Short mmCIF file of C-alpha atoms in Angstrom, two decimals:
data_model
loop_
_atom_site.label_atom_id
_atom_site.label_comp_id
_atom_site.label_asym_id
_atom_site.label_seq_id
_atom_site.Cartn_x
_atom_site.Cartn_y
_atom_site.Cartn_z
CA MET A 461 -15.60 14.64 9.41
CA CYS A 462 -16.52 12.49 6.43
CA SER A 463 -15.08 14.99 3.97
CA SER A 464 -11.86 15.32 5.99
CA TYR A 465 -11.46 11.55 6.21
CA GLY A 466 -12.25 11.14 2.52
CA PHE A 467 -9.76 13.82 1.52
CA VAL A 468 -6.90 12.22 3.46
CA ALA A 469 -7.86 8.71 2.32
CA SER A 470 -7.84 9.82 -1.32
CA LYS A 471 -4.34 11.23 -0.84
CA PHE A 472 -3.14 7.92 0.60
CA LEU A 473 -4.76 5.96 -2.20
CA PHE A 474 -3.11 8.16 -4.82
CA ALA A 475 0.26 7.81 -3.05
CA PHE A 476 0.00 4.01 -3.09
CA GLN A 477 -0.46 4.23 -6.86
CA THR A 478 2.93 5.87 -7.36
CA ARG A 479 6.02 3.87 -8.25
CA GLU A 480 7.69 5.25 -5.15
CA LEU A 481 5.17 3.98 -2.59
CA ARG A 482 3.23 1.15 -4.22
CA GLY A 483 5.50 -1.41 -2.57
CA GLU A 484 4.64 -0.06 0.89
CA VAL A 485 1.30 -1.89 0.83
CA ARG A 486 3.27 -5.04 1.71
CA ASP A 487 3.68 -3.70 5.26
CA PHE A 488 1.55 -0.63 5.86
CA ARG A 489 2.35 -0.71 9.59
CA ALA A 490 6.05 -0.14 8.95
CA PHE A 491 5.14 2.73 6.62
CA ARG A 492 2.74 4.16 9.21
CA ASN A 493 5.44 4.00 11.90
CA ARG A 494 7.84 5.78 9.58
CA LEU A 495 5.34 8.59 9.06
CA VAL A 496 4.63 8.86 12.79
CA ALA A 497 8.35 9.03 13.58
CA ALA A 498 8.86 11.82 11.05
CA LEU A 499 5.82 13.76 12.28
CA GLY A 500 7.19 13.63 15.82
CA LYS A 501 10.33 15.56 14.88
CA LYS A 502 10.90 19.19 15.77
CA PRO A 503 10.24 21.75 12.99
CA VAL A 504 13.89 22.13 11.93
CA GLU A 505 14.47 18.37 11.90
CA PHE A 506 11.20 17.82 10.09
CA ASN A 507 12.13 20.27 7.34
CA HIS A 508 15.50 18.55 6.95
CA LYS A 509 13.65 15.25 6.65
CA LEU A 510 11.46 16.64 3.87
CA ALA A 511 14.51 18.01 2.05
CA ASP A 512 16.26 14.64 2.28
CA LEU A 513 13.21 12.83 0.94
CA ARG A 514 12.88 15.15 -2.04
CA THR A 515 16.61 14.93 -2.75
CA ASN A 516 16.34 11.14 -2.80
CA GLY A 517 13.38 11.19 -5.20
CA LYS A 518 10.71 10.48 -2.59
CA ALA A 519 8.38 13.34 -3.39
CA ALA A 520 5.20 11.33 -2.71
CA GLU A 521 6.22 10.53 0.87
CA ALA A 522 7.29 14.15 1.40
CA SER A 523 3.89 15.36 0.17
CA LEU A 524 2.07 13.03 2.57
CA LEU A 525 4.18 14.20 5.48
CA THR A 526 3.57 17.84 4.58
CA LEU A 527 -0.20 17.23 4.51
CA LEU A 528 -0.24 15.31 7.80
CA ARG A 529 1.93 17.94 9.50
CA GLU A 530 -0.44 20.69 8.36
CA ILE A 531 -3.38 18.73 9.76
CA LYS A 532 -1.56 18.13 13.04
CA GLU A 533 -0.71 21.80 13.49
CA THR A 534 -4.17 23.12 12.58
CA SER A 535 -5.52 25.08 15.53
CA GLY A 536 -9.19 24.50 14.66
CA PRO A 537 -11.12 21.26 14.16
CA HIS A 538 -9.09 18.72 12.21
CA LEU A 539 -8.82 15.00 11.56
CA GLN A 540 -7.30 13.19 14.52
CA ALA A 541 -4.21 11.00 14.18
CA ARG A 542 -6.17 7.80 14.81
CA HIS A 543 -8.43 8.55 11.88
CA TRP A 544 -5.68 9.21 9.36
CA LYS A 545 -4.07 5.96 10.49
CA LEU A 546 -7.36 4.17 9.80
CA ALA A 547 -7.48 5.83 6.38
CA LEU A 548 -3.94 4.63 5.71
CA GLU A 549 -4.82 1.07 6.70
CA GLU A 550 -7.98 1.04 4.60
CA THR A 551 -6.34 2.38 1.47
CA SER A 552 -3.33 0.07 1.77
CA LYS A 553 -5.71 -2.89 1.89
CA MET A 554 -7.57 -1.55 -1.15
CA ALA A 555 -4.30 -1.23 -3.05
CA MET A 556 -3.24 -4.71 -1.92
CA THR A 557 -6.51 -6.16 -3.22
CA HIS A 558 -5.94 -4.37 -6.51
CA TRP A 559 -2.49 -5.90 -6.97
CA LYS A 560 -3.77 -9.35 -6.05
CA SER A 561 -6.44 -8.99 -8.73
CA VAL A 562 -3.82 -7.86 -11.25
CA ILE A 563 -1.65 -10.88 -10.48
CA ALA A 564 -4.57 -13.32 -10.70
CA GLU A 565 -5.64 -11.93 -14.07
CA ALA A 566 -2.07 -11.89 -15.38
CA LYS A 567 -1.69 -15.57 -14.48
CA LYS A 568 -4.82 -16.38 -16.46
CA ASN A 569 -3.54 -14.47 -19.47
CA LEU A 570 -0.16 -16.19 -19.25
CA ALA A 571 -1.50 -19.73 -18.88
CA HIS A 572 -1.21 -20.58 -22.60
CA THR A 573 2.21 -18.96 -22.94
CA LEU A 574 3.63 -20.79 -19.92
CA LYS A 575 2.79 -24.15 -21.49
CA ARG A 576 5.49 -23.48 -24.09
CA PHE A 577 8.15 -22.81 -21.42
CA ASN A 578 10.40 -25.48 -19.98
CA ASP A 579 10.01 -26.30 -16.30
CA GLN A 580 12.66 -23.89 -14.99
CA ASP A 581 11.52 -20.98 -17.17
CA ARG A 582 7.93 -21.54 -16.09
CA HIS A 583 8.99 -21.72 -12.46
CA TYR A 584 10.74 -18.35 -12.75
CA ALA A 585 7.68 -16.75 -14.36
CA CYS A 586 5.46 -18.10 -11.57
CA TRP A 587 7.95 -16.90 -8.97
CA LEU A 588 7.57 -13.37 -10.34
CA LEU A 589 3.81 -13.60 -9.78
CA CYS A 590 3.72 -15.61 -6.56
CA GLY A 591 2.26 -12.76 -4.52
CA ILE A 592 2.69 -9.17 -3.40
CA ASN A 593 6.41 -9.59 -2.91
CA ARG A 594 9.69 -7.84 -3.61
CA GLN A 595 10.15 -9.36 -7.04
CA PHE A 596 6.71 -8.30 -8.27
CA PHE A 597 7.36 -4.60 -7.62
CA GLU A 598 10.89 -4.85 -8.98
CA LEU A 599 9.34 -6.27 -12.14
CA LEU A 600 6.93 -3.32 -12.35
CA ASP A 601 9.86 -0.93 -11.91
CA GLY A 602 11.47 -2.35 -15.05
CA ARG A 603 14.14 -4.34 -13.26
CA ILE A 604 15.01 -8.02 -13.72
CA PRO A 605 14.36 -9.72 -10.36
CA VAL A 606 16.85 -12.41 -9.38
CA PRO A 607 16.14 -14.95 -6.61
CA ASN A 608 18.40 -14.47 -3.62
CA PRO A 609 19.41 -17.73 -1.87
CA GLU A 610 20.11 -15.74 1.31
CA VAL A 611 16.41 -14.82 1.59
CA SER A 612 14.25 -17.57 3.04
CA PHE A 613 11.39 -16.84 0.64
CA ASP A 614 13.66 -17.37 -2.38
CA ARG A 615 15.67 -20.29 -0.99
CA ASN A 616 13.34 -23.09 -2.10
CA TYR A 617 13.31 -21.72 -5.63
CA CYS A 618 17.10 -21.50 -5.72
CA LEU A 619 17.50 -25.06 -4.41
CA SER A 620 15.16 -26.48 -7.05
CA TYR A 621 17.69 -26.19 -9.89
CA ASP A 622 21.38 -26.90 -10.24
CA ARG A 623 21.99 -24.11 -12.70
CA THR A 624 20.78 -20.53 -12.82
CA LEU A 625 19.05 -19.03 -15.82
CA SER A 626 21.17 -16.83 -18.06
CA PRO A 627 20.68 -13.03 -17.87
CA LYS A 628 19.27 -13.13 -21.41
CA THR A 629 16.65 -15.72 -20.43
CA LEU A 630 15.74 -13.85 -17.26
CA ARG A 631 15.31 -10.63 -19.24
CA SER A 632 13.15 -12.35 -21.85
CA ILE A 633 10.81 -14.02 -19.35
CA ALA A 634 10.57 -10.91 -17.16
CA GLY A 635 9.70 -8.86 -20.23
CA ILE A 636 6.87 -11.22 -21.19
CA VAL A 637 5.44 -11.21 -17.67
CA ARG A 638 5.79 -7.42 -17.30
CA ARG A 639 4.02 -6.71 -20.59
CA THR A 640 1.19 -9.01 -19.57
CA VAL A 641 0.84 -7.32 -16.18
CA ASN A 642 0.82 -3.85 -17.73
CA ARG A 643 -1.77 -4.92 -20.29
CA VAL A 644 -3.99 -6.23 -17.49
CA ARG A 645 -3.60 -2.93 -15.64
CA ARG A 646 -4.62 -0.96 -18.74
CA GLU A 647 -7.47 -3.13 -19.96
CA SER A 648 -8.87 -5.36 -17.22
CA VAL A 649 -8.19 -4.36 -13.62
CA CYS A 650 -8.56 -0.69 -12.79
CA TYR A 651 -7.06 0.99 -9.74
CA PRO A 652 -9.61 1.82 -6.99
CA ARG A 653 -11.49 5.09 -7.30
CA THR A 654 -11.43 7.74 -4.59
CA LYS A 655 -15.22 8.16 -4.84
CA ALA A 656 -15.49 5.23 -2.43
CA PHE A 657 -14.61 7.61 0.42
CA HIS A 658 -17.36 10.16 -0.08
CA ASN A 659 -19.80 10.59 2.82
CA ARG A 660 -18.29 7.97 5.11
CA ILE A 661 -15.72 7.54 7.86
CA ASP A 662 -14.34 4.56 9.79
CA PHE A 663 -14.29 4.11 13.56
CA ASP A 664 -12.47 1.36 15.42
CA THR A 665 -12.71 0.56 19.11
CA SER A 666 -10.21 3.29 20.00
CA CYS A 667 -12.44 5.91 18.36
CA TYR A 668 -15.52 5.44 20.52
CA THR A 669 -16.76 4.50 23.97
CA VAL A 670 -20.14 3.34 25.20
CA ARG A 671 -21.77 5.24 28.07
CA SER A 672 -24.79 3.85 29.85
CA THR A 673 -27.38 5.65 31.93
CA GLU A 674 -30.57 4.45 33.56
CA ASP A 675 -32.60 5.47 30.53
CA ALA A 676 -30.36 4.76 27.51
CA GLN A 677 -26.96 3.98 26.07
CA PHE A 678 -24.82 6.51 24.23
CA LEU A 679 -21.99 6.16 21.75
CA GLU A 680 -19.26 8.72 22.39
CA LEU A 681 -17.49 9.16 19.04
CA MET A 682 -14.15 10.79 18.37
CA SER A 683 -14.65 14.22 16.78
CA LEU A 684 -12.48 16.71 14.93
CA GLN A 685 -11.57 18.39 18.21
CA PRO A 686 -9.13 16.65 20.57
CA GLY A 687 -10.80 15.62 23.83
CA LYS A 688 -14.31 16.37 22.57
CA ARG A 689 -16.70 13.53 21.75
CA ILE A 690 -19.88 13.36 19.68
CA SER A 691 -22.63 11.77 21.75
CA LEU A 692 -25.17 9.59 19.92
CA ARG A 693 -28.07 7.92 21.67
CA VAL A 694 -28.43 4.23 20.84
CA LEU A 695 -32.04 3.32 20.19
#
């Protein structure tokens, strides 16, 4: 069980490192629901879904779905759906912590540079690094994020200034911040290692029950076989 859980968790962790899926850590539940919906499709529809994903450049998501479908259709013992969902949740939180660490370190490295900026330029640079948000991942993708007054999160920023920054200024500031973030990723804050998953597995309250007898209590743990539990006596 530990090796099966670790294998799937390592695949999720690698997927969250890709440009395609790294932004999904912002809402892993929505991503999980998308995977579940795709896995619930009939074979023909599922294959069409995979083809559409690959056509649209979403190979990482297609690979995850292929793996999870293979696990689901395995006739012998295999990782249950609840456990791969726990692996997804755990790895998304690990990736989220990584990006938070990257942002915190980037802010430290930029502190001296920001002192030379005027108030509006500095505000834009801080807006880029204000959390695990849309603009941060757009920045990593090489784009120039622009605050959107229609989005509540951006509205306060947009209302703070009468004039918008020129495209040239936006590009210059975004470039400085992006280079700093990438330098931090190379030199200071490393992405989590998959070795963390060796010889361990997570259980939440839906993965076990407690059974009591006159002589002892037993933990009934979810196993690799649907409907079959592993019984452990509690000392």
